[in-house]
PDB file of C-alpha atoms in Angstrom:
ATOM      1  CA  ARG I 243      10.022  14.267 -26.402  1.00  0.00           C
ATOM      2  CA  GLY I 244       6.343  15.060 -26.888  1.00  0.00           C
ATOM      3  CA  GLY I 245       3.942  17.402 -28.372  1.00  0.00           C
ATOM      4  CA  ARG I 246       0.220  17.365 -29.301  1.00  0.00           C
ATOM      5  CA  SER I 247      -1.712  15.515 -31.869  1.00  0.00           C
ATOM      6  CA  GLY I 248      -5.494  15.821 -32.449  1.00  0.00           C
ATOM      7  CA  GLY I 249      -5.721  17.789 -29.049  1.00  0.00           C
ATOM      8  CA  VAL I 250      -3.959  14.970 -27.155  1.00  0.00           C
ATOM      9  CA  PRO I 251      -0.831  15.839 -25.283  1.00  0.00           C
ATOM     10  CA  LEU I 252       1.687  13.274 -26.228  1.00  0.00           C
ATOM     11  CA  GLY I 253       4.279  11.757 -24.080  1.00  0.00           C
ATOM     12  CA  ARG I 254       7.283   9.824 -25.287  1.00  0.00           C
ATOM     13  CA  THR I 255       7.289   9.955 -29.078  1.00  0.00           C
ATOM     14  CA  GLN I 256       9.774   8.518 -31.525  1.00  0.00           C
ATOM     15  CA  ALA I 257      10.064   8.778 -35.225  1.00  0.00           C
ATOM     16  CA  GLU I 258      12.503   6.948 -37.522  1.00  0.00           C
ATOM     17  CA  ILE I 259      12.985   6.079 -41.138  1.00  0.00           C
ATOM     18  CA  ALA I 260      13.970   2.475 -41.612  1.00  0.00           C
ATOM     19  CA  HIS I 261      15.433   1.064 -44.954  1.00  0.00           C
ATOM     20  CA  LEU I 262      16.000   4.587 -46.285  1.00  0.00           C
ATOM     21  CA  PHE I 263      17.623   3.521 -49.543  1.00  0.00           C
ATOM     22  CA  ASP I 264      15.523   0.364 -50.190  1.00  0.00           C
ATOM     23  CA  GLU I 265      11.951   0.452 -49.180  1.00  0.00           C
ATOM     24  CA  PRO I 266      11.724   3.532 -46.869  1.00  0.00           C
ATOM     25  CA  LEU I 267       9.401   3.060 -43.998  1.00  0.00           C
ATOM     26  CA  LEU I 268       8.406   5.934 -41.579  1.00  0.00           C
ATOM     27  CA  LYS I 269       7.930   4.441 -38.035  1.00  0.00           C
ATOM     28  CA  LEU I 270       6.093   6.589 -35.541  1.00  0.00           C
ATOM     29  CA  THR I 271       5.498   5.462 -31.964  1.00  0.00           C
ATOM     30  CA  THR I 272       3.919   7.485 -29.276  1.00  0.00           C
ATOM     31  CA  GLU I 273       2.409   7.225 -25.775  1.00  0.00           C
ATOM     32  CA  ALA I 274      -0.098   9.510 -24.009  1.00  0.00           C
ATOM     33  CA  ARG I 275      -1.828   9.624 -20.685  1.00  0.00           C
ATOM     34  CA  THR I 276      -4.741  11.758 -20.483  1.00  0.00           C
ATOM     35  CA  ASP I 277      -8.543  11.944 -20.339  1.00  0.00           C
ATOM     36  CA  ALA I 278      -9.980   8.959 -22.244  1.00  0.00           C
ATOM     37  CA  GLY I 279     -12.378  11.255 -24.143  1.00  0.00           C
ATOM     38  CA  LYS I 280      -9.398  12.987 -25.620  1.00  0.00           C
ATOM     39  CA  LEU I 281      -7.904   9.626 -26.658  1.00  0.00           C
ATOM     40  CA  LEU I 282     -11.093   8.699 -28.307  1.00  0.00           C
ATOM     41  CA  GLY I 283     -10.972  12.009 -30.183  1.00  0.00           C
ATOM     42  CA  TYR I 284      -7.359  11.159 -31.260  1.00  0.00           C
ATOM     43  CA  LEU I 285      -8.504   8.070 -33.285  1.00  0.00           C
ATOM     44  CA  PRO I 286     -10.081  10.029 -36.110  1.00  0.00           C
ATOM     45  CA  GLN I 287      -6.835  11.824 -36.612  1.00  0.00           C
ATOM     46  CA  THR I 288      -5.197   8.516 -37.541  1.00  0.00           C
ATOM     47  CA  PRO I 289      -5.344   6.566 -40.913  1.00  0.00           C
ATOM     48  CA  LEU I 290      -8.189   4.533 -39.196  1.00  0.00           C
ATOM     49  CA  ALA I 291     -10.613   7.450 -39.145  1.00  0.00           C
ATOM     50  CA  LYS I 292     -13.032   5.876 -41.709  1.00  0.00           C
ATOM     51  CA  ARG I 293     -12.703   2.357 -40.371  1.00  0.00           C
ATOM     52  CA  LEU I 294     -13.528   3.453 -36.767  1.00  0.00           C
ATOM     53  CA  ALA I 295     -16.062   6.250 -37.538  1.00  0.00           C
ATOM     54  CA  GLY I 296     -19.077   4.096 -36.399  1.00  0.00           C
ATOM     55  CA  VAL I 297     -17.286   3.374 -33.118  1.00  0.00           C
ATOM     56  CA  THR I 298     -16.037   6.849 -32.383  1.00  0.00           C
ATOM     57  CA  ASP I 299     -19.195   8.593 -33.389  1.00  0.00           C
ATOM     58  CA  SER I 300     -21.329   6.375 -31.100  1.00  0.00           C
ATOM     59  CA  LEU I 301     -19.320   6.759 -28.021  1.00  0.00           C
ATOM     60  CA  ARG I 302     -18.545   9.459 -25.291  1.00  0.00           C
ATOM     61  CA  VAL I 303     -15.754   8.447 -22.810  1.00  0.00           C
ATOM     62  CA  SER I 304     -14.371  10.221 -19.684  1.00  0.00           C
ATOM     63  CA  GLY I 305     -11.827   9.193 -17.058  1.00  0.00           C
ATOM     64  CA  ASP I 306      -8.232   8.274 -17.202  1.00  0.00           C
ATOM     65  CA  GLY I 307      -6.745   6.540 -20.171  1.00  0.00           C
ATOM     66  CA  ASN I 308      -3.249   5.576 -21.566  1.00  0.00           C
ATOM     67  CA  LEU I 309      -2.580   5.379 -25.232  1.00  0.00           C
ATOM     68  CA  GLN I 310       0.201   3.687 -27.088  1.00  0.00           C
ATOM     69  CA  THR I 311       0.291   3.731 -30.961  1.00  0.00           C
ATOM     70  CA  SER I 312       2.688   2.530 -33.540  1.00  0.00           C
ATOM     71  CA  ILE I 313       2.164   3.860 -37.201  1.00  0.00           C
ATOM     72  CA  ASP I 314       4.329   2.393 -40.137  1.00  0.00           C
ATOM     73  CA  VAL I 315       3.976   4.410 -43.275  1.00  0.00           C
ATOM     74  CA  PRO I 316       5.725   2.957 -46.357  1.00  0.00           C
ATOM     75  CA  LEU I 317       6.945   6.112 -47.995  1.00  0.00           C
ATOM     76  CA  ARG I 318       6.592   4.623 -51.485  1.00  0.00           C
ATOM     77  CA  ALA I 319       3.104   3.238 -50.766  1.00  0.00           C
ATOM     78  CA  ALA I 320       1.478   5.388 -48.130  1.00  0.00           C
ATOM     79  CA  LYS I 321      -1.937   3.690 -48.702  1.00  0.00           C
ATOM     80  CA  GLN I 322      -0.440   0.615 -47.150  1.00  0.00           C
ATOM     81  CA  THR I 323       0.030   2.313 -43.854  1.00  0.00           C
ATOM     82  CA  ARG I 324      -0.408   0.177 -40.772  1.00  0.00           C
ATOM     83  CA  VAL I 325      -1.630   1.343 -37.458  1.00  0.00           C
ATOM     84  CA  THR I 326      -1.697  -0.526 -34.140  1.00  0.00           C
ATOM     85  CA  GLY I 327      -2.337   0.684 -30.682  1.00  0.00           C
ATOM     86  CA  THR I 328      -3.917   0.237 -27.368  1.00  0.00           C
ATOM     87  CA  VAL I 329      -6.018   2.408 -24.985  1.00  0.00           C
ATOM     88  CA  THR I 330      -5.932   1.258 -21.412  1.00  0.00           C
ATOM     89  CA  LEU I 331      -8.951   2.467 -19.361  1.00  0.00           C
ATOM     90  CA  THR I 332      -8.621   2.840 -15.554  1.00  0.00           C
ATOM     91  CA  GLY I 333     -12.073   3.466 -14.178  1.00  0.00           C
ATOM     92  CA  ALA I 334     -13.511   5.353 -17.222  1.00  0.00           C
ATOM     93  CA  GLN I 335     -17.239   6.127 -17.871  1.00  0.00           C
ATOM     94  CA  VAL I 336     -18.461   5.189 -21.300  1.00  0.00           C
ATOM     95  CA  GLU I 337     -21.711   6.368 -22.824  1.00  0.00           C
ATOM     96  CA  TYR I 338     -23.010   4.577 -25.911  1.00  0.00           C
ATOM     97  CA  ASN I 339     -25.749   6.320 -27.990  1.00  0.00           C
ATOM     98  CA  ASP I 340     -28.219   3.365 -27.794  1.00  0.00           C
ATOM     99  CA  ALA I 341     -27.686   2.488 -24.163  1.00  0.00           C
ATOM    100  CA  PRO I 342     -30.028   4.159 -21.592  1.00  0.00           C
ATOM    101  CA  HIS I 343     -27.317   4.067 -18.817  1.00  0.00           C
ATOM    102  CA  PRO I 344     -23.508   4.799 -18.996  1.00  0.00           C
ATOM    103  CA  PHE I 345     -21.028   2.109 -18.373  1.00  0.00           C
ATOM    104  CA  ARG I 346     -19.165   2.984 -15.166  1.00  0.00           C
ATOM    105  CA  ASP I 347     -15.727   2.103 -13.681  1.00  0.00           C
ATOM    106  CA  VAL I 348     -14.607   0.551 -16.947  1.00  0.00           C
ATOM    107  CA  LEU I 349     -11.184  -1.214 -16.669  1.00  0.00           C
ATOM    108  CA  GLY I 350      -9.188  -2.913 -19.274  1.00  0.00           C
ATOM    109  CA  THR I 351      -7.307  -2.491 -22.541  1.00  0.00           C
ATOM    110  CA  VAL I 352      -8.910  -1.778 -25.975  1.00  0.00           C
ATOM    111  CA  ALA I 353      -6.647  -2.719 -28.992  1.00  0.00           C
ATOM    112  CA  PHE I 354      -7.043  -1.099 -32.444  1.00  0.00           C
ATOM    113  CA  ASP I 355      -5.376  -1.824 -35.728  1.00  0.00           C
ATOM    114  CA  ASN I 356      -6.223  -1.743 -39.459  1.00  0.00           C
ATOM    115  CA  ALA I 357      -8.819  -4.508 -38.892  1.00  0.00           C
ATOM    116  CA  GLY I 358     -10.755  -2.498 -36.273  1.00  0.00           C
ATOM    117  CA  VAL I 359     -11.199  -2.523 -32.505  1.00  0.00           C
ATOM    118  CA  SER I 360     -10.967  -5.419 -30.101  1.00  0.00           C
ATOM    119  CA  ALA I 361     -10.888  -6.118 -26.470  1.00  0.00           C
ATOM    120  CA  GLN I 362     -11.106  -9.072 -24.151  1.00  0.00           C
ATOM    121  CA  GLN I 363     -12.613  -9.061 -20.683  1.00  0.00           C
ATOM    122  CA  LEU I 364     -13.246  -5.304 -20.201  1.00  0.00           C
ATOM    123  CA  LYS I 365     -14.790  -5.008 -16.798  1.00  0.00           C
ATOM    124  CA  GLY I 366     -17.283  -2.405 -15.503  1.00  0.00           C
ATOM    125  CA  LEU I 367     -20.733  -1.696 -14.112  1.00  0.00           C
ATOM    126  CA  TYR I 368     -23.987  -1.119 -16.092  1.00  0.00           C
ATOM    127  CA  ASP I 369     -27.022   0.083 -14.138  1.00  0.00           C
ATOM    128  CA  GLY I 370     -25.299  -1.167 -10.932  1.00  0.00           C
ATOM    129  CA  HIS I 371     -24.655  -4.714 -12.373  1.00  0.00           C
ATOM    130  CA  PRO I 372     -21.125  -6.086 -12.925  1.00  0.00           C
ATOM    131  CA  LEU I 373     -20.394  -6.397 -16.573  1.00  0.00           C
ATOM    132  CA  ARG I 374     -17.783  -8.034 -18.770  1.00  0.00           C
ATOM    133  CA  LEU I 375     -17.430  -6.917 -22.402  1.00  0.00           C
ATOM    134  CA  ASP I 376     -15.519  -8.382 -25.414  1.00  0.00           C
ATOM    135  CA  ILE I 377     -15.130  -6.461 -28.621  1.00  0.00           C
ATOM    136  CA  THR I 378     -14.427  -8.217 -31.889  1.00  0.00           C
ATOM    137  CA  PRO I 379     -14.070  -6.878 -35.392  1.00  0.00           C
ATOM    138  CA  VAL I 380     -15.966  -8.896 -37.960  1.00  0.00           C
ATOM    139  CA  PRO I 381     -13.382  -9.791 -40.557  1.00  0.00           C
ATOM    140  CA  ALA I 382     -15.790 -10.808 -43.345  1.00  0.00           C
ATOM    141  CA  GLN I 383     -17.565  -7.399 -43.025  1.00  0.00           C
ATOM    142  CA  PRO I 384     -15.037  -4.491 -42.763  1.00  0.00           C
ATOM    143  CA  GLY I 385     -16.322  -1.697 -40.660  1.00  0.00           C
ATOM    144  CA  LEU I 386     -18.557  -3.996 -38.549  1.00  0.00           C
ATOM    145  CA  THR I 387     -17.712  -4.667 -34.899  1.00  0.00           C
ATOM    146  CA  GLU I 388     -19.424  -7.206 -32.570  1.00  0.00           C
ATOM    147  CA  LEU I 389     -19.879  -6.549 -28.917  1.00  0.00           C
ATOM    148  CA  GLU I 390     -20.592  -9.317 -26.503  1.00  0.00           C
ATOM    149  CA  PHE I 391     -21.840  -8.280 -23.066  1.00  0.00           C
ATOM    150  CA  ARG I 392     -21.932 -10.778 -20.165  1.00  0.00           C
ATOM    151  CA  THR I 393     -23.448 -10.189 -16.793  1.00  0.00           C
ATOM    152  CA  ARG I 394     -25.427 -11.856 -14.036  1.00  0.00           C
ATOM    153  CA  VAL I 395     -28.653 -10.756 -12.586  1.00  0.00           C
ATOM    154  CA  ALA I 396     -30.580 -12.165  -9.690  1.00  0.00           C
ATOM    155  CA  LEU I 397     -33.971 -13.779 -10.423  1.00  0.00           C
ATOM    156  CA  ALA I 398     -35.548 -11.102  -8.461  1.00  0.00           C
ATOM    157  CA  ASP I 399     -34.390  -8.766 -11.231  1.00  0.00           C
ATOM    158  CA  ALA I 400     -36.103 -10.926 -13.927  1.00  0.00           C
ATOM    159  CA  GLN I 401     -37.922  -7.829 -15.113  1.00  0.00           C
ATOM    160  CA  HIS I 402     -34.689  -6.007 -15.850  1.00  0.00           C
ATOM    161  CA  PRO I 403     -34.743  -4.152 -19.217  1.00  0.00           C
ATOM    162  CA  TRP I 404     -31.706  -6.117 -20.446  1.00  0.00           C
ATOM    163  CA  LEU I 405     -33.987  -9.268 -20.376  1.00  0.00           C
ATOM    164  CA  ALA I 406     -36.706  -7.845 -22.571  1.00  0.00           C
ATOM    165  CA  GLY I 407     -37.228 -10.178 -25.442  1.00  0.00           C
ATOM    166  CA  VAL I 408     -35.344 -13.036 -23.731  1.00  0.00           C
ATOM    167  CA  PRO I 409     -37.773 -16.002 -23.251  1.00  0.00           C
ATOM    168  CA  ALA I 410     -38.339 -17.141 -19.690  1.00  0.00           C
ATOM    169  CA  TRP I 411     -36.326 -20.366 -20.259  1.00  0.00           C
ATOM    170  CA  GLY I 412     -33.420 -18.297 -21.367  1.00  0.00           C
ATOM    171  CA  ARG I 413     -33.215 -16.349 -18.157  1.00  0.00           C
ATOM    172  CA  ALA I 414     -32.157 -19.197 -15.905  1.00  0.00           C
TER     173      ALA I 414
END
């Protein structure tokens, strides 16, 4: 029915052992709806802790979030554990260590698995400007994640700090 894991109150949770006499596989699925900061804190409790350490250590998140995870543990080869899941943000605030302002009203779904973290078309606001964000793991370099931010600023905002280092011809 539920419980707690890593400080996160879990909702519907299911565990089963498939292929008991052949290649036993422990399958865990769970859902949680709570503060997104608690959900971020849950990730270091999973087998993805080392893989996602750079991401989870650099962020602070607050607001509503929904978590769905699936963990498959081959009982004869636990190092081959597979983790997949999603965190859906519904108006969250995200603070990143290197960003001078928080990202506000963040909406969208972030997926994670053994390859890393990914997201398509997260929406939000940064310093009052609408923002879209894609997150992609870099397959050739495990542990590396690429973030692509897209926004539009009016020419009147041409001195905006985001544009520092962008040549004038690139600002059009």
